[in-house]
Amino acid sequence: NAGVTQTPKFQVLKTGQSMTLQCAQDMNHEYMSWYRQDPGMGLRLIHYSVGAGITDQGEVPNGYNVSRSTTEDFPLRLLSAAPSQTSVYFCASIKSGTYLNNSPLHFGNGTRLTVT
Amino acid sequence: GQNIDQPTEMTATEGAIVQINCTYQTSGFNGLFWYQQHAGEAPTFLSYNVLDGLEEKGRFSSFLSRSKGYSYLLLKELQMKDSASYLCAVTPAGTALIFGKGTTLSVSS
């Protein structure tokens, strides 16, 4: 198993450009989520999904779109990048119901995005 | 709304014991997690509490009081490699996690 794979690892965008951060997992996990991490702000939930075809907003959804057409993939789209979206982005997944079984959230290695 | 509070920074010396507190007010509760994160890396899982009481895992222990909305992470026999950020997180609905801002622990010799 590769676990949770995020691409790219690093990206520089200009204001107004669009791009998609990719996230894929091969563990058949139903739940997937996107976080951004900024200095002093911890991890903030952007969007999450409890299964294919189902997505919901987290704490800071503005400026980001998601879709979940398959169980494996959960891409995050920036339609018009802004400097405020400069951050480290983490994708995470977990099998449904396993929180109660002391199963950890699996994180990708992160995407470091800079918007100039 | 969701609110999770923990101290911003803590310092300690090698061999000591440190307790990192976390208080939470969330719309629901399906468990509390502690994660460790070294600079430039993804968070790694430390512990999970869903019932009141103390969970012990080697040098690390985590405590939960649901009635008080309170948890702590206890680190014993501190080592230099324990210098990291410690993240408290709650899953209100058992789907996604909501994280606190993290506590940066610095361990000195």
PDB file of C-alpha atoms in Angstrom:
ATOM      1  CA  ASN A   1       0.000   0.000   0.000  1.00  0.00           C
ATOM      2  CA  ALA A   2       1.242   3.475  -0.878  1.00  0.00           C
ATOM      3  CA  GLY A   3      -1.079   5.053   1.723  1.00  0.00           C
ATOM      4  CA  VAL A   4      -2.095   8.649   0.978  1.00  0.00           C
ATOM      5  CA  THR A   5      -0.282  10.216  -1.978  1.00  0.00           C
ATOM      6  CA  GLN A   6      -0.299  13.943  -2.615  1.00  0.00           C
ATOM      7  CA  THR A   7       1.004  15.668  -5.710  1.00  0.00           C
ATOM      8  CA  PRO A   8       2.730  17.970  -6.321  1.00  0.00           C
ATOM      9  CA  LYS A   9       5.004  18.375  -3.301  1.00  0.00           C
ATOM     10  CA  PHE A  10       5.798  21.988  -4.128  1.00  0.00           C
ATOM     11  CA  GLN A  11       4.003  24.532  -6.319  1.00  0.00           C
ATOM     12  CA  VAL A  12       4.369  28.238  -7.050  1.00  0.00           C
ATOM     13  CA  LEU A  13       1.419  30.061  -8.592  1.00  0.00           C
ATOM     14  CA  LYS A  14       0.743  33.593  -9.643  1.00  0.00           C
ATOM     15  CA  THR A  15      -2.308  35.409  -8.355  1.00  0.00           C
ATOM     16  CA  GLY A  16      -5.346  34.459 -10.403  1.00  0.00           C
ATOM     17  CA  GLN A  17      -3.995  31.163 -11.712  1.00  0.00           C
ATOM     18  CA  SER A  18      -5.905  27.964 -11.138  1.00  0.00           C
ATOM     19  CA  MET A  19      -4.631  24.550 -10.195  1.00  0.00           C
ATOM     20  CA  THR A  20      -5.637  21.218  -8.701  1.00  0.00           C
ATOM     21  CA  LEU A  21      -3.909  19.535  -5.782  1.00  0.00           C
ATOM     22  CA  GLN A  22      -4.159  15.792  -6.165  1.00  0.00           C
ATOM     23  CA  CYS A  23      -4.824  13.315  -3.381  1.00  0.00           C
ATOM     24  CA  ALA A  24      -5.164   9.559  -3.799  1.00  0.00           C
ATOM     25  CA  GLN A  25      -5.379   6.700  -1.310  1.00  0.00           C
ATOM     26  CA  ASP A  26      -5.248   2.964  -1.932  1.00  0.00           C
ATOM     27  CA  MET A  27      -6.620   1.771   1.420  1.00  0.00           C
ATOM     28  CA  ASN A  28     -10.308   1.825   0.422  1.00  0.00           C
ATOM     29  CA  HIS A  29     -10.995   4.550   2.987  1.00  0.00           C
ATOM     30  CA  GLU A  30     -14.412   6.154   2.817  1.00  0.00           C
ATOM     31  CA  TYR A  31     -13.552   9.352   4.684  1.00  0.00           C
ATOM     32  CA  MET A  32     -11.157  11.863   3.142  1.00  0.00           C
ATOM     33  CA  SER A  33     -10.385  15.442   4.084  1.00  0.00           C
ATOM     34  CA  TRP A  34      -8.245  18.435   3.156  1.00  0.00           C
ATOM     35  CA  TYR A  35      -6.473  20.673   5.646  1.00  0.00           C
ATOM     36  CA  ARG A  36      -4.333  23.740   5.349  1.00  0.00           C
ATOM     37  CA  GLN A  37      -1.634  24.587   7.855  1.00  0.00           C
ATOM     38  CA  ASP A  38      -0.329  28.083   8.446  1.00  0.00           C
ATOM     39  CA  PRO A  39       2.174  29.225  11.097  1.00  0.00           C
ATOM     40  CA  GLY A  40       0.454  29.588  14.450  1.00  0.00           C
ATOM     41  CA  MET A  41      -2.897  28.416  13.083  1.00  0.00           C
ATOM     42  CA  GLY A  42      -2.718  24.655  13.399  1.00  0.00           C
ATOM     43  CA  LEU A  43      -4.510  22.466  10.864  1.00  0.00           C
ATOM     44  CA  ARG A  44      -7.747  23.923   9.540  1.00  0.00           C
ATOM     45  CA  LEU A  45     -10.329  21.777   7.770  1.00  0.00           C
ATOM     46  CA  ILE A  46     -11.155  22.963   4.240  1.00  0.00           C
ATOM     47  CA  HIS A  47     -13.483  20.276   2.841  1.00  0.00           C
ATOM     48  CA  TYR A  48     -14.207  16.671   3.619  1.00  0.00           C
ATOM     49  CA  SER A  49     -15.991  13.701   2.093  1.00  0.00           C
ATOM     50  CA  VAL A  50     -17.643  10.673   3.661  1.00  0.00           C
ATOM     51  CA  GLY A  51     -17.826   8.719   0.414  1.00  0.00           C
ATOM     52  CA  ALA A  52     -17.907   8.901  -3.371  1.00  0.00           C
ATOM     53  CA  GLY A  53     -20.286  11.602  -4.538  1.00  0.00           C
ATOM     54  CA  ILE A  54     -20.564  13.229  -1.087  1.00  0.00           C
ATOM     55  CA  THR A  55     -18.632  16.322   0.000  1.00  0.00           C
ATOM     56  CA  ASP A  56     -19.103  18.928   2.699  1.00  0.00           C
ATOM     57  CA  GLN A  57     -17.528  22.181   3.810  1.00  0.00           C
ATOM     58  CA  GLY A  58     -15.136  22.444   6.704  1.00  0.00           C
ATOM     59  CA  GLU A  59     -13.929  25.488   8.631  1.00  0.00           C
ATOM     60  CA  VAL A  60     -12.305  27.442   5.773  1.00  0.00           C
ATOM     61  CA  PRO A  61     -13.919  26.387   2.453  1.00  0.00           C
ATOM     62  CA  ASN A  62     -13.913  29.720   0.610  1.00  0.00           C
ATOM     63  CA  GLY A  63     -11.770  29.769  -2.518  1.00  0.00           C
ATOM     64  CA  TYR A  64     -11.608  25.976  -2.786  1.00  0.00           C
ATOM     65  CA  ASN A  65     -13.682  23.356  -4.605  1.00  0.00           C
ATOM     66  CA  VAL A  66     -13.651  19.586  -4.220  1.00  0.00           C
ATOM     67  CA  SER A  67     -15.260  16.583  -5.847  1.00  0.00           C
ATOM     68  CA  ARG A  68     -15.232  12.880  -5.043  1.00  0.00           C
ATOM     69  CA  SER A  69     -16.026  10.856  -8.124  1.00  0.00           C
ATOM     70  CA  THR A  70     -14.202   7.756  -6.862  1.00  0.00           C
ATOM     71  CA  THR A  71     -13.356   6.337  -3.443  1.00  0.00           C
ATOM     72  CA  GLU A  72      -9.642   6.668  -4.177  1.00  0.00           C
ATOM     73  CA  ASP A  73      -9.339  10.290  -5.297  1.00  0.00           C
ATOM     74  CA  PHE A  74     -10.181  13.598  -3.629  1.00  0.00           C
ATOM     75  CA  PRO A  75      -8.748  16.545  -5.604  1.00  0.00           C
ATOM     76  CA  LEU A  76      -8.719  20.101  -4.253  1.00  0.00           C
ATOM     77  CA  ARG A  77      -9.178  22.903  -6.777  1.00  0.00           C
ATOM     78  CA  LEU A  78      -8.115  26.503  -6.483  1.00  0.00           C
ATOM     79  CA  LEU A  79     -10.062  28.380  -9.148  1.00  0.00           C
ATOM     80  CA  SER A  80      -8.308  31.748  -8.780  1.00  0.00           C
ATOM     81  CA  ALA A  81      -5.312  31.612  -6.481  1.00  0.00           C
ATOM     82  CA  ALA A  82      -4.719  34.407  -3.973  1.00  0.00           C
ATOM     83  CA  PRO A  83      -1.655  35.148  -1.799  1.00  0.00           C
ATOM     84  CA  SER A  84      -3.782  34.286   1.255  1.00  0.00           C
ATOM     85  CA  GLN A  85      -3.844  30.696  -0.004  1.00  0.00           C
ATOM     86  CA  THR A  86      -0.090  30.348   0.459  1.00  0.00           C
ATOM     87  CA  SER A  87       0.083  27.435   2.863  1.00  0.00           C
ATOM     88  CA  VAL A  88       0.933  23.788   3.374  1.00  0.00           C
ATOM     89  CA  TYR A  89      -1.928  21.530   2.363  1.00  0.00           C
ATOM     90  CA  PHE A  90      -2.490  18.080   3.829  1.00  0.00           C
ATOM     91  CA  CYS A  91      -4.859  15.412   2.614  1.00  0.00           C
ATOM     92  CA  ALA A  92      -5.980  12.728   5.067  1.00  0.00           C
ATOM     93  CA  SER A  93      -8.103   9.597   5.030  1.00  0.00           C
ATOM     94  CA  ILE A  94      -9.611   7.044   7.383  1.00  0.00           C
ATOM     95  CA  LYS A  95     -11.904   4.053   7.057  1.00  0.00           C
ATOM     96  CA  SER A  96     -15.402   4.852   8.238  1.00  0.00           C
ATOM     97  CA  GLY A  97     -16.254   3.757  11.747  1.00  0.00           C
ATOM     98  CA  THR A  98     -12.667   3.141  12.746  1.00  0.00           C
ATOM     99  CA  TYR A  99     -12.302   6.209  14.970  1.00  0.00           C
ATOM    100  CA  LEU A 100     -13.991   4.158  17.639  1.00  0.00           C
ATOM    101  CA  ASN A 101     -11.381   1.454  17.135  1.00  0.00           C
ATOM    102  CA  ASN A 102      -8.487   3.792  17.893  1.00  0.00           C
ATOM    103  CA  SER A 103      -7.439   3.968  14.256  1.00  0.00           C
ATOM    104  CA  PRO A 104      -5.419   6.989  13.264  1.00  0.00           C
ATOM    105  CA  LEU A 105      -6.107   9.421  10.475  1.00  0.00           C
ATOM    106  CA  HIS A 106      -3.641   8.726   7.635  1.00  0.00           C
ATOM    107  CA  PHE A 107      -1.943  11.862   6.296  1.00  0.00           C
ATOM    108  CA  GLY A 108      -0.240  12.535   3.008  1.00  0.00           C
ATOM    109  CA  ASN A 109       3.161  14.230   3.015  1.00  0.00           C
ATOM    110  CA  GLY A 110       1.750  17.635   2.162  1.00  0.00           C
ATOM    111  CA  THR A 111       1.852  20.121  -0.713  1.00  0.00           C
ATOM    112  CA  ARG A 112       3.700  23.387  -0.149  1.00  0.00           C
ATOM    113  CA  LEU A 113       1.954  26.085  -2.163  1.00  0.00           C
ATOM    114  CA  THR A 114       3.179  29.636  -2.672  1.00  0.00           C
ATOM    115  CA  VAL A 115       1.024  32.228  -4.405  1.00  0.00           C
ATOM    116  CA  THR A 116       2.836  35.382  -5.507  1.00  0.00           C
TER     117      THR A 116
ATOM    118  CA  GLY B   1     -19.068  26.439  16.415  1.00  0.00           C
ATOM    119  CA  GLN B   2     -15.984  24.502  17.308  1.00  0.00           C
ATOM    120  CA  ASN B   3     -13.301  25.717  19.681  1.00  0.00           C
ATOM    121  CA  ILE B   4     -10.197  23.859  20.782  1.00  0.00           C
ATOM    122  CA  ASP B   5      -7.631  25.595  22.979  1.00  0.00           C
ATOM    123  CA  GLN B   6      -4.117  24.593  23.919  1.00  0.00           C
ATOM    124  CA  PRO B   7      -1.051  26.583  24.998  1.00  0.00           C
ATOM    125  CA  THR B   8       1.049  28.001  22.194  1.00  0.00           C
ATOM    126  CA  GLU B   9       4.488  27.132  23.541  1.00  0.00           C
ATOM    127  CA  MET B  10       6.078  25.125  26.336  1.00  0.00           C
ATOM    128  CA  THR B  11       9.672  24.452  27.340  1.00  0.00           C
ATOM    129  CA  ALA B  12      11.163  21.642  29.385  1.00  0.00           C
ATOM    130  CA  THR B  13      14.461  19.905  30.023  1.00  0.00           C
ATOM    131  CA  GLU B  14      15.617  16.412  29.149  1.00  0.00           C
ATOM    132  CA  GLY B  15      14.406  13.768  31.565  1.00  0.00           C
ATOM    133  CA  ALA B  16      11.565  15.917  32.885  1.00  0.00           C
ATOM    134  CA  ILE B  17       7.802  15.409  32.698  1.00  0.00           C
ATOM    135  CA  VAL B  18       5.555  17.826  30.821  1.00  0.00           C
ATOM    136  CA  GLN B  19       1.770  18.076  30.628  1.00  0.00           C
ATOM    137  CA  ILE B  20       0.095  19.709  27.628  1.00  0.00           C
ATOM    138  CA  ASN B  21      -3.513  20.701  28.263  1.00  0.00           C
ATOM    139  CA  CYS B  22      -6.355  20.931  25.784  1.00  0.00           C
ATOM    140  CA  THR B  23      -9.885  22.226  26.322  1.00  0.00           C
ATOM    141  CA  TYR B  24     -12.620  21.890  23.767  1.00  0.00           C
ATOM    142  CA  GLN B  25     -16.131  23.076  23.009  1.00  0.00           C
ATOM    143  CA  THR B  26     -17.561  21.307  19.966  1.00  0.00           C
ATOM    144  CA  SER B  27     -20.995  20.621  18.507  1.00  0.00           C
ATOM    145  CA  GLY B  28     -20.540  16.897  19.122  1.00  0.00           C
ATOM    146  CA  PHE B  29     -17.948  14.488  20.442  1.00  0.00           C
ATOM    147  CA  ASN B  30     -16.810  11.182  18.999  1.00  0.00           C
ATOM    148  CA  GLY B  31     -13.289  11.163  20.329  1.00  0.00           C
ATOM    149  CA  LEU B  32     -10.180  13.231  21.028  1.00  0.00           C
ATOM    150  CA  PHE B  33      -6.819  12.693  19.381  1.00  0.00           C
ATOM    151  CA  TRP B  34      -3.269  13.785  20.014  1.00  0.00           C
ATOM    152  CA  TYR B  35      -0.807  14.068  17.157  1.00  0.00           C
ATOM    153  CA  GLN B  36       2.888  14.903  17.074  1.00  0.00           C
ATOM    154  CA  GLN B  37       4.308  16.949  14.243  1.00  0.00           C
ATOM    155  CA  HIS B  38       7.971  17.650  13.581  1.00  0.00           C
ATOM    156  CA  ALA B  39       8.835  20.678  11.480  1.00  0.00           C
ATOM    157  CA  GLY B  40       8.297  20.063   7.771  1.00  0.00           C
ATOM    158  CA  GLU B  41       6.601  16.719   8.284  1.00  0.00           C
ATOM    159  CA  ALA B  42       3.053  15.359   8.369  1.00  0.00           C
ATOM    160  CA  PRO B  43       1.406  14.776  11.767  1.00  0.00           C
ATOM    161  CA  THR B  44       1.814  11.343  13.328  1.00  0.00           C
ATOM    162  CA  PHE B  45      -0.739   9.691  15.596  1.00  0.00           C
ATOM    163  CA  LEU B  46      -0.045   9.504  19.334  1.00  0.00           C
ATOM    164  CA  SER B  47      -3.273   8.669  21.144  1.00  0.00           C
ATOM    165  CA  TYR B  48      -7.057   8.495  21.050  1.00  0.00           C
ATOM    166  CA  ASN B  49      -9.536   8.919  23.926  1.00  0.00           C
ATOM    167  CA  VAL B  50     -13.282   8.480  23.676  1.00  0.00           C
ATOM    168  CA  LEU B  51     -14.055   7.437  27.271  1.00  0.00           C
ATOM    169  CA  ASP B  52     -13.086   9.274  30.446  1.00  0.00           C
ATOM    170  CA  GLY B  53      -9.809   8.291  31.971  1.00  0.00           C
ATOM    171  CA  LEU B  54      -6.169   7.765  31.292  1.00  0.00           C
ATOM    172  CA  GLU B  55      -4.659   5.923  28.328  1.00  0.00           C
ATOM    173  CA  GLU B  56      -0.977   5.013  28.655  1.00  0.00           C
ATOM    174  CA  LYS B  57       1.405   4.214  25.809  1.00  0.00           C
ATOM    175  CA  GLY B  58       4.977   3.953  26.922  1.00  0.00           C
ATOM    176  CA  ARG B  59       6.339   7.403  27.765  1.00  0.00           C
ATOM    177  CA  PHE B  60       3.133   9.078  26.577  1.00  0.00           C
ATOM    178  CA  SER B  61      -0.220   9.154  28.385  1.00  0.00           C
ATOM    179  CA  SER B  62      -3.432  10.943  27.515  1.00  0.00           C
ATOM    180  CA  PHE B  63      -6.327  11.815  29.802  1.00  0.00           C
ATOM    181  CA  LEU B  64      -9.906  12.774  28.990  1.00  0.00           C
ATOM    182  CA  SER B  65     -12.755  14.289  30.986  1.00  0.00           C
ATOM    183  CA  ARG B  66     -15.794  14.642  28.747  1.00  0.00           C
ATOM    184  CA  SER B  67     -17.859  16.473  31.382  1.00  0.00           C
ATOM    185  CA  LYS B  68     -15.177  19.155  31.638  1.00  0.00           C
ATOM    186  CA  GLY B  69     -14.280  19.252  27.937  1.00  0.00           C
ATOM    187  CA  TYR B  70     -10.674  18.694  28.947  1.00  0.00           C
ATOM    188  CA  SER B  71      -7.760  16.523  27.964  1.00  0.00           C
ATOM    189  CA  TYR B  72      -4.053  16.453  28.614  1.00  0.00           C
ATOM    190  CA  LEU B  73      -1.062  14.754  27.061  1.00  0.00           C
ATOM    191  CA  LEU B  74       1.632  13.707  29.522  1.00  0.00           C
ATOM    192  CA  LEU B  75       5.153  13.132  28.273  1.00  0.00           C
ATOM    193  CA  LYS B  76       7.597  11.436  30.644  1.00  0.00           C
ATOM    194  CA  GLU B  77      11.383  11.091  30.522  1.00  0.00           C
ATOM    195  CA  LEU B  78      11.628  13.803  27.927  1.00  0.00           C
ATOM    196  CA  GLN B  79      14.141  13.404  25.133  1.00  0.00           C
ATOM    197  CA  MET B  80      15.514  15.945  22.681  1.00  0.00           C
ATOM    198  CA  LYS B  81      13.612  14.205  19.877  1.00  0.00           C
ATOM    199  CA  ASP B  82      10.347  15.087  21.658  1.00  0.00           C
ATOM    200  CA  SER B  83      10.844  18.701  20.538  1.00  0.00           C
ATOM    201  CA  ALA B  84       7.886  19.099  18.176  1.00  0.00           C
ATOM    202  CA  SER B  85       4.397  20.483  17.899  1.00  0.00           C
ATOM    203  CA  TYR B  86       1.625  18.591  19.667  1.00  0.00           C
ATOM    204  CA  LEU B  87      -1.820  18.837  18.156  1.00  0.00           C
ATOM    205  CA  CYS B  88      -5.078  18.214  19.988  1.00  0.00           C
ATOM    206  CA  ALA B  89      -8.009  17.286  17.723  1.00  0.00           C
ATOM    207  CA  VAL B  90     -11.666  16.379  18.197  1.00  0.00           C
ATOM    208  CA  THR B  91     -13.992  14.546  15.828  1.00  0.00           C
ATOM    209  CA  PRO B  92     -17.456  16.016  16.476  1.00  0.00           C
ATOM    210  CA  ALA B  93     -19.333  13.677  14.145  1.00  0.00           C
ATOM    211  CA  GLY B  94     -16.893  10.811  13.617  1.00  0.00           C
ATOM    212  CA  THR B  95     -16.071  11.984  10.098  1.00  0.00           C
ATOM    213  CA  ALA B  96     -13.453  14.763   9.996  1.00  0.00           C
ATOM    214  CA  LEU B  97     -11.127  16.065  12.718  1.00  0.00           C
ATOM    215  CA  ILE B  98     -11.063  19.621  14.035  1.00  0.00           C
ATOM    216  CA  PHE B  99      -7.614  20.608  15.303  1.00  0.00           C
ATOM    217  CA  GLY B 100      -6.413  23.077  17.879  1.00  0.00           C
ATOM    218  CA  LYS B 101      -3.595  25.453  16.960  1.00  0.00           C
ATOM    219  CA  GLY B 102      -0.955  23.193  18.421  1.00  0.00           C
ATOM    220  CA  THR B 103       1.575  23.458  21.229  1.00  0.00           C
ATOM    221  CA  THR B 104       5.244  23.832  20.310  1.00  0.00           C
ATOM    222  CA  LEU B 105       7.382  21.967  22.837  1.00  0.00           C
ATOM    223  CA  SER B 106      11.077  22.758  23.119  1.00  0.00           C
ATOM    224  CA  VAL B 107      13.234  20.302  25.042  1.00  0.00           C
ATOM    225  CA  SER B 108      16.662  21.483  26.146  1.00  0.00           C
ATOM    226  CA  SER B 109      19.594  19.593  27.616  1.00  0.00           C
TER     227      SER B 109
END
